[in-house]
Amino acid sequence: MRLALFFLLIIAVFGILLATQDANVDTWVALQLPFVDVNLTSPLLGWIGGSLGVGFVLGYLVALPGRIGAARKARKIEKQLAATGTAAPAASASKPAKGGAASAPPEADEMQRLANEVARRTEDTVRDLPPPPTTP
């Protein structure tokens, strides 16, 4: 994502460099705002630079809510990790069970049960393979 933004910035700067030729600097562009008696005039280079600046500001403002939400979620998860303690699950997983083997978390037991069930159901399945290609 950042690489794409960098290339877009390079393209925008290249466009501005092309726009700053003598013909574009001497050309004045007028902006007439509707419903108001205001006329703004500026060289074409000013309008291009202003548009680029407005684009950067709008892009930052659009991304701001996502950054705030991500920071809030990160703080919430850090608090949950601090409350549960990160060393407790690792210590309980390495501690041997009564049978002498290390106990697996419940998710691993469920995954193993599902894998065994799939293997049991598919062991009797016979595939009908297509015939081998014949060469003339």
PDB file of C-alpha atoms in Angstrom:
ATOM      1  CA  MET A   1       0.000   0.000   0.000  1.00  0.00           C
ATOM      2  CA  ARG A   2       2.748   2.424   0.911  1.00  0.00           C
ATOM      3  CA  LEU A   3       4.653   1.526  -2.240  1.00  0.00           C
ATOM      4  CA  ALA A   4       1.588   2.341  -4.349  1.00  0.00           C
ATOM      5  CA  LEU A   5       1.192   5.670  -2.551  1.00  0.00           C
ATOM      6  CA  PHE A   6       4.852   6.424  -3.188  1.00  0.00           C
ATOM      7  CA  PHE A   7       4.447   5.749  -6.916  1.00  0.00           C
ATOM      8  CA  LEU A   8       1.315   7.911  -7.009  1.00  0.00           C
ATOM      9  CA  LEU A   9       3.277  10.717  -5.353  1.00  0.00           C
ATOM     10  CA  ILE A  10       6.050  10.373  -7.935  1.00  0.00           C
ATOM     11  CA  ILE A  11       3.486  10.537 -10.739  1.00  0.00           C
ATOM     12  CA  ALA A  12       1.888  13.628  -9.176  1.00  0.00           C
ATOM     13  CA  VAL A  13       5.263  15.367  -8.829  1.00  0.00           C
ATOM     14  CA  PHE A  14       6.077  14.472 -12.430  1.00  0.00           C
ATOM     15  CA  GLY A  15       2.741  15.977 -13.496  1.00  0.00           C
ATOM     16  CA  ILE A  16       3.497  19.156 -11.567  1.00  0.00           C
ATOM     17  CA  LEU A  17       6.912  19.389 -13.184  1.00  0.00           C
ATOM     18  CA  LEU A  18       5.289  19.144 -16.588  1.00  0.00           C
ATOM     19  CA  ALA A  19       2.727  21.742 -15.569  1.00  0.00           C
ATOM     20  CA  THR A  20       5.389  24.226 -14.449  1.00  0.00           C
ATOM     21  CA  GLN A  21       6.590  24.950 -17.939  1.00  0.00           C
ATOM     22  CA  ASP A  22       6.679  28.627 -18.858  1.00  0.00           C
ATOM     23  CA  ALA A  23       3.327  28.526 -20.649  1.00  0.00           C
ATOM     24  CA  ASN A  24       1.619  27.077 -17.559  1.00  0.00           C
ATOM     25  CA  VAL A  25       3.186  29.494 -15.053  1.00  0.00           C
ATOM     26  CA  ASP A  26       2.112  32.542 -17.038  1.00  0.00           C
ATOM     27  CA  THR A  27      -1.421  31.260 -17.523  1.00  0.00           C
ATOM     28  CA  TRP A  28      -3.810  32.634 -14.927  1.00  0.00           C
ATOM     29  CA  VAL A  29      -6.963  30.669 -14.103  1.00  0.00           C
ATOM     30  CA  ALA A  30     -10.026  32.236 -12.510  1.00  0.00           C
ATOM     31  CA  LEU A  31     -12.324  30.407 -10.117  1.00  0.00           C
ATOM     32  CA  GLN A  32     -15.814  31.810  -9.694  1.00  0.00           C
ATOM     33  CA  LEU A  33     -17.617  30.458  -6.663  1.00  0.00           C
ATOM     34  CA  PRO A  34     -21.369  29.920  -7.126  1.00  0.00           C
ATOM     35  CA  PHE A  35     -23.883  32.007  -5.139  1.00  0.00           C
ATOM     36  CA  VAL A  36     -21.093  34.375  -4.031  1.00  0.00           C
ATOM     37  CA  ASP A  37     -19.504  37.339  -5.784  1.00  0.00           C
ATOM     38  CA  VAL A  38     -15.970  36.023  -5.232  1.00  0.00           C
ATOM     39  CA  ASN A  39     -13.478  35.490  -8.031  1.00  0.00           C
ATOM     40  CA  LEU A  40     -10.165  33.824  -7.241  1.00  0.00           C
ATOM     41  CA  THR A  41      -7.375  34.045  -9.771  1.00  0.00           C
ATOM     42  CA  SER A  42      -4.082  32.225  -9.548  1.00  0.00           C
ATOM     43  CA  PRO A  43      -1.498  30.788 -11.891  1.00  0.00           C
ATOM     44  CA  LEU A  44      -2.192  27.271 -13.093  1.00  0.00           C
ATOM     45  CA  LEU A  45       0.703  26.045 -10.977  1.00  0.00           C
ATOM     46  CA  GLY A  46      -1.029  27.322  -7.832  1.00  0.00           C
ATOM     47  CA  TRP A  47      -4.217  25.445  -8.661  1.00  0.00           C
ATOM     48  CA  ILE A  48      -2.316  22.238  -9.341  1.00  0.00           C
ATOM     49  CA  GLY A  49      -0.321  22.514  -6.103  1.00  0.00           C
ATOM     50  CA  GLY A  50      -3.441  23.406  -4.139  1.00  0.00           C
ATOM     51  CA  SER A  51      -5.312  20.436  -5.580  1.00  0.00           C
ATOM     52  CA  LEU A  52      -2.430  18.144  -4.640  1.00  0.00           C
ATOM     53  CA  GLY A  53      -2.405  19.552  -1.102  1.00  0.00           C
ATOM     54  CA  VAL A  54      -6.172  19.176  -0.737  1.00  0.00           C
ATOM     55  CA  GLY A  55      -5.844  15.582  -1.969  1.00  0.00           C
ATOM     56  CA  PHE A  56      -3.220  14.794   0.678  1.00  0.00           C
ATOM     57  CA  VAL A  57      -5.341  16.351   3.431  1.00  0.00           C
ATOM     58  CA  LEU A  58      -8.488  14.505   2.344  1.00  0.00           C
ATOM     59  CA  GLY A  59      -6.580  11.214   2.108  1.00  0.00           C
ATOM     60  CA  TYR A  60      -5.241  11.669   5.626  1.00  0.00           C
ATOM     61  CA  LEU A  61      -8.692  12.549   6.972  1.00  0.00           C
ATOM     62  CA  VAL A  62     -10.281   9.529   5.279  1.00  0.00           C
ATOM     63  CA  ALA A  63      -7.690   7.175   6.822  1.00  0.00           C
ATOM     64  CA  LEU A  64      -7.885   8.771  10.282  1.00  0.00           C
ATOM     65  CA  PRO A  65     -10.982   6.900  11.602  1.00  0.00           C
ATOM     66  CA  GLY A  66      -9.458   3.547  10.666  1.00  0.00           C
ATOM     67  CA  ARG A  67      -6.206   4.408  12.411  1.00  0.00           C
ATOM     68  CA  ILE A  68      -8.062   5.508  15.543  1.00  0.00           C
ATOM     69  CA  GLY A  69     -10.166   2.319  15.551  1.00  0.00           C
ATOM     70  CA  ALA A  70      -7.091   0.134  15.059  1.00  0.00           C
ATOM     71  CA  ALA A  71      -5.290   1.862  17.915  1.00  0.00           C
ATOM     72  CA  ARG A  72      -8.321   1.393  20.176  1.00  0.00           C
ATOM     73  CA  LYS A  73      -8.522  -2.320  19.311  1.00  0.00           C
ATOM     74  CA  ALA A  74      -4.789  -2.731  19.926  1.00  0.00           C
ATOM     75  CA  ARG A  75      -5.070  -1.132  23.365  1.00  0.00           C
ATOM     76  CA  LYS A  76      -8.048  -3.365  24.202  1.00  0.00           C
ATOM     77  CA  ILE A  77      -6.162  -6.512  23.178  1.00  0.00           C
ATOM     78  CA  GLU A  78      -3.081  -5.427  25.135  1.00  0.00           C
ATOM     79  CA  LYS A  79      -5.246  -4.998  28.232  1.00  0.00           C
ATOM     80  CA  GLN A  80      -6.733  -8.459  27.710  1.00  0.00           C
ATOM     81  CA  LEU A  81      -3.269  -9.978  27.347  1.00  0.00           C
ATOM     82  CA  ALA A  82      -2.102  -8.219  30.490  1.00  0.00           C
ATOM     83  CA  ALA A  83      -5.172  -9.431  32.389  1.00  0.00           C
ATOM     84  CA  THR A  84      -4.828 -13.058  31.314  1.00  0.00           C
ATOM     85  CA  GLY A  85      -1.053 -13.115  31.467  1.00  0.00           C
ATOM     86  CA  THR A  86       0.953 -14.362  28.518  1.00  0.00           C
ATOM     87  CA  ALA A  87       3.061 -16.820  30.547  1.00  0.00           C
ATOM     88  CA  ALA A  88       0.117 -18.789  31.997  1.00  0.00           C
ATOM     89  CA  PRO A  89      -0.938 -20.663  28.805  1.00  0.00           C
ATOM     90  CA  ALA A  90       2.650 -21.506  27.884  1.00  0.00           C
ATOM     91  CA  ALA A  91       3.370 -22.890  31.354  1.00  0.00           C
ATOM     92  CA  SER A  92       0.203 -24.995  31.452  1.00  0.00           C
ATOM     93  CA  ALA A  93       0.829 -26.403  27.967  1.00  0.00           C
ATOM     94  CA  SER A  94       4.353 -27.518  28.826  1.00  0.00           C
ATOM     95  CA  LYS A  95       3.333 -29.067  32.147  1.00  0.00           C
ATOM     96  CA  PRO A  96       2.863 -32.841  31.802  1.00  0.00           C
ATOM     97  CA  ALA A  97      -0.594 -34.266  32.459  1.00  0.00           C
ATOM     98  CA  LYS A  98      -1.426 -37.201  34.712  1.00  0.00           C
ATOM     99  CA  GLY A  99      -0.670 -39.712  31.961  1.00  0.00           C
ATOM    100  CA  GLY A 100       2.862 -38.347  31.567  1.00  0.00           C
ATOM    101  CA  ALA A 101       2.230 -36.727  28.150  1.00  0.00           C
ATOM    102  CA  ALA A 102       1.871 -33.002  27.607  1.00  0.00           C
ATOM    103  CA  SER A 103      -1.782 -31.948  27.485  1.00  0.00           C
ATOM    104  CA  ALA A 104      -2.979 -30.267  24.298  1.00  0.00           C
ATOM    105  CA  PRO A 105      -5.295 -27.284  24.269  1.00  0.00           C
ATOM    106  CA  PRO A 106      -8.986 -28.054  23.653  1.00  0.00           C
ATOM    107  CA  GLU A 107      -8.824 -26.579  20.132  1.00  0.00           C
ATOM    108  CA  ALA A 108      -6.113 -29.065  19.139  1.00  0.00           C
ATOM    109  CA  ASP A 109      -8.171 -31.966  20.506  1.00  0.00           C
ATOM    110  CA  GLU A 110     -11.185 -30.842  18.492  1.00  0.00           C
ATOM    111  CA  MET A 111      -9.075 -30.462  15.328  1.00  0.00           C
ATOM    112  CA  GLN A 112      -7.641 -33.955  15.786  1.00  0.00           C
ATOM    113  CA  ARG A 113     -11.115 -35.412  16.338  1.00  0.00           C
ATOM    114  CA  LEU A 114     -12.373 -33.781  13.130  1.00  0.00           C
ATOM    115  CA  ALA A 115      -9.332 -34.988  11.170  1.00  0.00           C
ATOM    116  CA  ASN A 116      -9.874 -38.557  12.416  1.00  0.00           C
ATOM    117  CA  GLU A 117     -13.546 -38.412  11.445  1.00  0.00           C
ATOM    118  CA  VAL A 118     -12.737 -37.183   7.937  1.00  0.00           C
ATOM    119  CA  ALA A 119     -10.097 -39.896   7.532  1.00  0.00           C
ATOM    120  CA  ARG A 120     -12.570 -42.551   8.712  1.00  0.00           C
ATOM    121  CA  ARG A 121     -15.274 -41.393   6.291  1.00  0.00           C
ATOM    122  CA  THR A 122     -12.968 -41.169   3.288  1.00  0.00           C
ATOM    123  CA  GLU A 123     -10.963 -44.388   3.738  1.00  0.00           C
ATOM    124  CA  ASP A 124     -13.605 -46.474   1.915  1.00  0.00           C
ATOM    125  CA  THR A 125     -14.043 -43.986  -0.898  1.00  0.00           C
ATOM    126  CA  VAL A 126     -12.884 -45.253  -4.273  1.00  0.00           C
ATOM    127  CA  ARG A 127     -12.044 -42.725  -6.915  1.00  0.00           C
ATOM    128  CA  ASP A 128     -12.903 -43.337 -10.527  1.00  0.00           C
ATOM    129  CA  LEU A 129      -9.875 -41.993 -12.305  1.00  0.00           C
ATOM    130  CA  PRO A 130     -10.122 -41.009 -15.949  1.00  0.00           C
ATOM    131  CA  PRO A 131      -8.578 -43.448 -18.405  1.00  0.00           C
ATOM    132  CA  PRO A 132      -4.951 -42.775 -19.294  1.00  0.00           C
ATOM    133  CA  PRO A 133      -4.421 -40.927 -22.582  1.00  0.00           C
ATOM    134  CA  THR A 134      -3.689 -43.120 -25.517  1.00  0.00           C
ATOM    135  CA  THR A 135      -0.884 -42.210 -27.878  1.00  0.00           C
ATOM    136  CA  PRO A 136      -1.201 -43.192 -31.595  1.00  0.00           C
TER     137      PRO A 136
END
